[in-house]
Coordinates of C-alpha atoms in Angstrom, one line a residue:
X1 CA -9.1 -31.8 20.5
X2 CA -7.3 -28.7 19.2
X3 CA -4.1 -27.8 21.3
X4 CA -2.8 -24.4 23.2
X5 CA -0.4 -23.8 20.1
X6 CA -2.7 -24.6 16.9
X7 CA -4.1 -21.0 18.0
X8 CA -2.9 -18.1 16.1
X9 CA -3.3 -14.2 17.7
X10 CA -5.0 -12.6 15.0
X11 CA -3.6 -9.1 15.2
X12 CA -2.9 -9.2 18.8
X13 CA -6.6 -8.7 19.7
X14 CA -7.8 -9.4 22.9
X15 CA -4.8 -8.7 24.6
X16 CA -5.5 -4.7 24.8
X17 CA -7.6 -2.1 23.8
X18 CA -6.3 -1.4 20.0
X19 CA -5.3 -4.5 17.7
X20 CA -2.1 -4.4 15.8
X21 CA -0.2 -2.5 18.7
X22 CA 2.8 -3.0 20.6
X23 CA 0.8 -3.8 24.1
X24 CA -1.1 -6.1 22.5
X25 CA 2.0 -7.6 21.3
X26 CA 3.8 -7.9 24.5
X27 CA 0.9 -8.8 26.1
X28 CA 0.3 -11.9 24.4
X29 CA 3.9 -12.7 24.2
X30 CA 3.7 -12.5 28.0
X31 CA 0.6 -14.6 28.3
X32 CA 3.0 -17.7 26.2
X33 CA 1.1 -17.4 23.0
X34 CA 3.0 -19.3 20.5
X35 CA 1.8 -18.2 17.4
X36 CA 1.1 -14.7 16.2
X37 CA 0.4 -13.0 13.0
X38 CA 0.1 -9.3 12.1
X39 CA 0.0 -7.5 9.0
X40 CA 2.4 -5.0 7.2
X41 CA 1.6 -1.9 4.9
X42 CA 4.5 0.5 3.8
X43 CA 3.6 4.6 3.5
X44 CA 4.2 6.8 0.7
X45 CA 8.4 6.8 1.6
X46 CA 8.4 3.2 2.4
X47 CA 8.3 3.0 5.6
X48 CA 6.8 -0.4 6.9
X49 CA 4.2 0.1 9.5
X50 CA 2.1 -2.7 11.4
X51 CA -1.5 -1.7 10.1
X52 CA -4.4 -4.0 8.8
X53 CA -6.4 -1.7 6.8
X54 CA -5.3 0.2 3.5
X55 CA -6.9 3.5 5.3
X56 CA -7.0 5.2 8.0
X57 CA -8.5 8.5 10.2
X58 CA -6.6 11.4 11.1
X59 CA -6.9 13.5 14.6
X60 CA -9.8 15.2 12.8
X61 CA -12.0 12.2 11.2
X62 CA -10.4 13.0 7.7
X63 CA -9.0 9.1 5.9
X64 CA -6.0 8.9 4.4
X65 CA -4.4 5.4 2.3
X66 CA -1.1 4.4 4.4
X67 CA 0.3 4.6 0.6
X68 CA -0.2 8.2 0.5
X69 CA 1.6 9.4 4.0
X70 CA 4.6 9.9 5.0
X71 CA 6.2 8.5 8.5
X72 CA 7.4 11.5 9.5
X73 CA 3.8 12.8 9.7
X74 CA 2.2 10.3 11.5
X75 CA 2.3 11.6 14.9
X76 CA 1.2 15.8 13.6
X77 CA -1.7 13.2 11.7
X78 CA -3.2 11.9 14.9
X79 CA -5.9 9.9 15.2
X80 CA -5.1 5.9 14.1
X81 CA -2.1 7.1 12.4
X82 CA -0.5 8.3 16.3
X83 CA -1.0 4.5 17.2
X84 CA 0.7 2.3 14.1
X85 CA 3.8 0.7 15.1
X86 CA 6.5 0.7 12.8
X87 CA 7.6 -3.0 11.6
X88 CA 10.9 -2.8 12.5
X89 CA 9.9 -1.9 16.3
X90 CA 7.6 -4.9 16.3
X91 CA 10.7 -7.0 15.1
X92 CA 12.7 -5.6 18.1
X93 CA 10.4 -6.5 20.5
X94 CA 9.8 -10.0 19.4
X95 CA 13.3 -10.3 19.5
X96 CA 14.0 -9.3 22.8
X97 CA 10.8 -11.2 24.6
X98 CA 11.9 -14.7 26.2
X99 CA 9.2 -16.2 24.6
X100 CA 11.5 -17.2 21.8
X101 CA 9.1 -20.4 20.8
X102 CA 6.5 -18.1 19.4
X103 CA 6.3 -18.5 15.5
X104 CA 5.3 -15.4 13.7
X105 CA 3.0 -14.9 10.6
X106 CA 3.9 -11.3 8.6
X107 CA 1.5 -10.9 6.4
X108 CA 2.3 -8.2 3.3
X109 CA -0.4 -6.2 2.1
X110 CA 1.9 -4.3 -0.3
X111 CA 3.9 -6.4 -2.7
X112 CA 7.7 -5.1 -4.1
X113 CA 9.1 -4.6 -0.8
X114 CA 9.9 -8.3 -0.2
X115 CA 13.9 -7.5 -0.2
X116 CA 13.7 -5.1 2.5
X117 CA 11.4 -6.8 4.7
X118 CA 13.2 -10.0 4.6
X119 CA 16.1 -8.4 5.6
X120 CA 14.5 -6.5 8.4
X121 CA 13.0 -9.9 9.6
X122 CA 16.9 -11.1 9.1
X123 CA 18.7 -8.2 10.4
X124 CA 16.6 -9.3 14.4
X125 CA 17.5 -12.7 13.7
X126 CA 13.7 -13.8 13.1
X127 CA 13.6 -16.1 9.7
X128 CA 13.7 -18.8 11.5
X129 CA 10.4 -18.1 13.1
X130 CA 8.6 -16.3 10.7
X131 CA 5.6 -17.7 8.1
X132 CA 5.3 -15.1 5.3
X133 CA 1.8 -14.8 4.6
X134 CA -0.5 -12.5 1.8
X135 CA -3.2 -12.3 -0.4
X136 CA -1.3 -11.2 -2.9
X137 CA 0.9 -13.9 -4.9
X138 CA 3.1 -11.7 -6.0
X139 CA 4.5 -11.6 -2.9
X140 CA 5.1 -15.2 -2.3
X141 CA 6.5 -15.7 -5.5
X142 CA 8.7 -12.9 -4.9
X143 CA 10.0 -14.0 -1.6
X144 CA 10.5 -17.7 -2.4
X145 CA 12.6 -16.1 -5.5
X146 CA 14.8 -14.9 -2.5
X147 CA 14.6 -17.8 -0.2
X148 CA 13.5 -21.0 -1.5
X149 CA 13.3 -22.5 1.7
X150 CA 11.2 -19.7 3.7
X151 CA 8.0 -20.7 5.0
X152 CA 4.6 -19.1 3.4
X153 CA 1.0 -18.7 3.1
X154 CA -1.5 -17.5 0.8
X155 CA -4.9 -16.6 2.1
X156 CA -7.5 -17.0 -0.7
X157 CA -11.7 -17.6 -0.4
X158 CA -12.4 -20.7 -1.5
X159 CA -16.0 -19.9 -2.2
X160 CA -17.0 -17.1 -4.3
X161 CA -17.0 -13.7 -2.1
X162 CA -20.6 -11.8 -1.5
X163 CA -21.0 -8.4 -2.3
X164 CA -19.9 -7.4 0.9
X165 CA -16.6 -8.3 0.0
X166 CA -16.2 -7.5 -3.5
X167 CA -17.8 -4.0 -2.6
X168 CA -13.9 -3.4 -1.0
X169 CA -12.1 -5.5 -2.6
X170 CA -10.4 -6.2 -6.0
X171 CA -11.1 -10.0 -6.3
X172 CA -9.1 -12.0 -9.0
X173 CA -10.0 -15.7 -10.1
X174 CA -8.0 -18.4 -10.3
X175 CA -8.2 -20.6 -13.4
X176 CA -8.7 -24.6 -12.3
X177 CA -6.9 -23.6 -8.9
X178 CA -4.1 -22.2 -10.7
X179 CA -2.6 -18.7 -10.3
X180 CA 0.0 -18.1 -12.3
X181 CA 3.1 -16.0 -11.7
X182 CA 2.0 -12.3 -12.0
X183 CA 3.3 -9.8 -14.3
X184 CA 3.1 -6.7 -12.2
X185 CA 5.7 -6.9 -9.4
X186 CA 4.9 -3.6 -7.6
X187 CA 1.5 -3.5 -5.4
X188 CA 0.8 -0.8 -3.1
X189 CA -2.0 0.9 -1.2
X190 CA -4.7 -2.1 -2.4
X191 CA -7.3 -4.5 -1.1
X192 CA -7.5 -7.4 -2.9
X193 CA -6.9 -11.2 -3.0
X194 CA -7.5 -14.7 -4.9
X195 CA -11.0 -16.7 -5.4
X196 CA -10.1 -20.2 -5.6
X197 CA -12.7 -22.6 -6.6
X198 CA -11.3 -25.3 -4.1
X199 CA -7.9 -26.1 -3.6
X200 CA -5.1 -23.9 -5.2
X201 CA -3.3 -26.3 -8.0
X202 CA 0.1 -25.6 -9.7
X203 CA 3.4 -23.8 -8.8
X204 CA 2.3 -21.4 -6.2
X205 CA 0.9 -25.0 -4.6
X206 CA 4.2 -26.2 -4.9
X207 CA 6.1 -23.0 -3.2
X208 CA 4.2 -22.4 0.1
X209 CA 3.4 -24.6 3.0
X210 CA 0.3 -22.9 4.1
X211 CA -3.4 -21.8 3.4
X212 CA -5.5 -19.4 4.9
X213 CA -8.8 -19.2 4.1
X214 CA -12.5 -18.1 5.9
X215 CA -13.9 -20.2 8.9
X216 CA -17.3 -19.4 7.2
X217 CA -15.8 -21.1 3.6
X218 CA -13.6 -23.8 4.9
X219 CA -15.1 -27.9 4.3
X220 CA -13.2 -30.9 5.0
X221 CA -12.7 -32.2 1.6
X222 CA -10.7 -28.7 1.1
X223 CA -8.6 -29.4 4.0
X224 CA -7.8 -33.4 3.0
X225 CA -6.7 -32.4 -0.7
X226 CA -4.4 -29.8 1.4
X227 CA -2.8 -32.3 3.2
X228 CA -2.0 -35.0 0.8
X229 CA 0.9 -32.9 0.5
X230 CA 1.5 -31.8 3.7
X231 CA 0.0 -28.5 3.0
X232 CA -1.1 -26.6 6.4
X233 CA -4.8 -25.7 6.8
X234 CA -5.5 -22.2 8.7
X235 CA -9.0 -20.2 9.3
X236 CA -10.1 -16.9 10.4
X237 CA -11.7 -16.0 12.7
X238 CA -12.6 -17.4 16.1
X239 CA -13.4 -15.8 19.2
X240 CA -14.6 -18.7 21.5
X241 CA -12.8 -21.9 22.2
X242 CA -16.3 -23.9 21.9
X243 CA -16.2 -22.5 17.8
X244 CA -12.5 -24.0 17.9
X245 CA -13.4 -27.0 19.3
X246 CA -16.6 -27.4 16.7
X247 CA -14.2 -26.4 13.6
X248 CA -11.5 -28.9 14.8
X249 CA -14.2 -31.9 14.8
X250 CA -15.4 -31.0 11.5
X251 CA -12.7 -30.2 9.4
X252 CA -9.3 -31.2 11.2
X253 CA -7.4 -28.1 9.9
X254 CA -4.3 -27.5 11.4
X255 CA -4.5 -23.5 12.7
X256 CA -7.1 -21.3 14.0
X257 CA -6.7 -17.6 14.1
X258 CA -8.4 -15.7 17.0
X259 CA -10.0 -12.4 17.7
X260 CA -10.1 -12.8 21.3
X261 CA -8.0 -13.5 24.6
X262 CA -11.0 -16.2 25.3
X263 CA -9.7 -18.8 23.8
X264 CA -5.8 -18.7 24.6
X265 CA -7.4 -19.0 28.4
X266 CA -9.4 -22.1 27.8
X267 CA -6.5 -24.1 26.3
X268 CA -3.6 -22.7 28.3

């Protein structure tokens, strides 16, 4: 039976009315969730804001790429824009909660800011809790260049994504299960990620700790070869604790990311 803590808050959601904000944050932090992961994107003057997508609307309808703004516009842009935390608020808040057993999962969408946002994480005394996760191993190869020992996670597919996907995304194939280490450095304003045909193999194996990877794509022989090393075995996303529940019996993977309060009520 899967356990109160194996349940990540994907993006705060559930816990109020916008994902990614700071109620949502406290809110779960107040409910005694002990794992939570949102995602960081920086603006046009590097700024890191707490944002999922690479786009967003303005007051008037109009989209903009979070790489193309600049923070001090967001509030005269309106609309989503009015709403994105800044990271280092998000930090702060963590760090003042009580609910100092909650780990945290910052996932980079942008890749070549790793310095900063370490020492942002560092600077509210959070390393110690925090899981560095992206799709983007440039990124984790980055970071564990700065701290060997800090925990990470690439999310991949490990099936081959439908068009749906690809029709947003810049998808890039592993070879075997290998990704090697990438020569561009500097990612910023993209949506893309990894196809690995199974279980990632090579150095980037050897670097992180975890995988994420799509409830709909995960299998149990993925998981197993995962854990022969001690690799950790995360999916997205679950809204129901019965789906949980079915996922855990099938596939013994060790996370399970959320899109609902629902859950965190079942198992509390």
């Amino acid at each position: 039976m899967a356990k109160f803590d194996q349940i990540i808050s994907h993006r705060f959601r559930g816990f109020a009315e916008r994902e990614s904000s700071l109620d949502g944050l406290k809110a779960a932090l107040d409910f005694g969730v002990r794992q939570i992961e949102f995602d960081i994107r920086l603006t046009a003057c590097g700024t890191p804001l707490v944002t999922h997508d690479e786009a967003a609307r303005d007051k008037n309808g109009r989209w903009h790429k979070v790489c193309d703004i600049y923070a001090r516009d967001l509030t005269s842009l309106g609309g989503d824009f009015a709403h994105m935390p800044m990271a280092e608020s998000v930090f702060a808040a963590i760090a003042a909660h009580d609910n100092r057993a909650c780990r945290i999962l910052v996932d980079m969408k942008d890749a070549g800011f790793e310095e900063m946002l370490y020492a942002l994480c560092a600077a509210y005394g959070l390393l110690n809790r925090a899981v560095w996760v992206s799709w983007l191993p440039e990124v984790l190869f980055a970071l564990h260049d700065i701290d060997p020992g800090a925990h990470s996670c690439l999310s991949h597919w490990c099936q081959s994504p439908g068009v749906a996907t690809r029709s947003i995304h810049k998808v890039f194939n592993a070879h075997l299960g290998h990704i090697e280490r990438p020569v561009r450095r500097h990612v910023h304003g993209e949506r893309s990620g990894w196809f690995v045909n199974g279980p990632l193999r090579g150095e980037l194996r050897q670097i992180i700790d975890w995988v994420c990877v799509p409830a709909n794509q995960i299998n149990a022989a993925l998981v197993d070869d995962y854990h022969l090393d001690g690799t950790r075995v995360s999916a997205f996303s679950y809204v129901t604790a019965a789906a949980i529940e079915q996922a855990e019996t099938r596939f013994g993977h060790d996370a399970f990311f959320s899109d609902s309060r629902a859950p965190f009520e079942s198992y509390r």
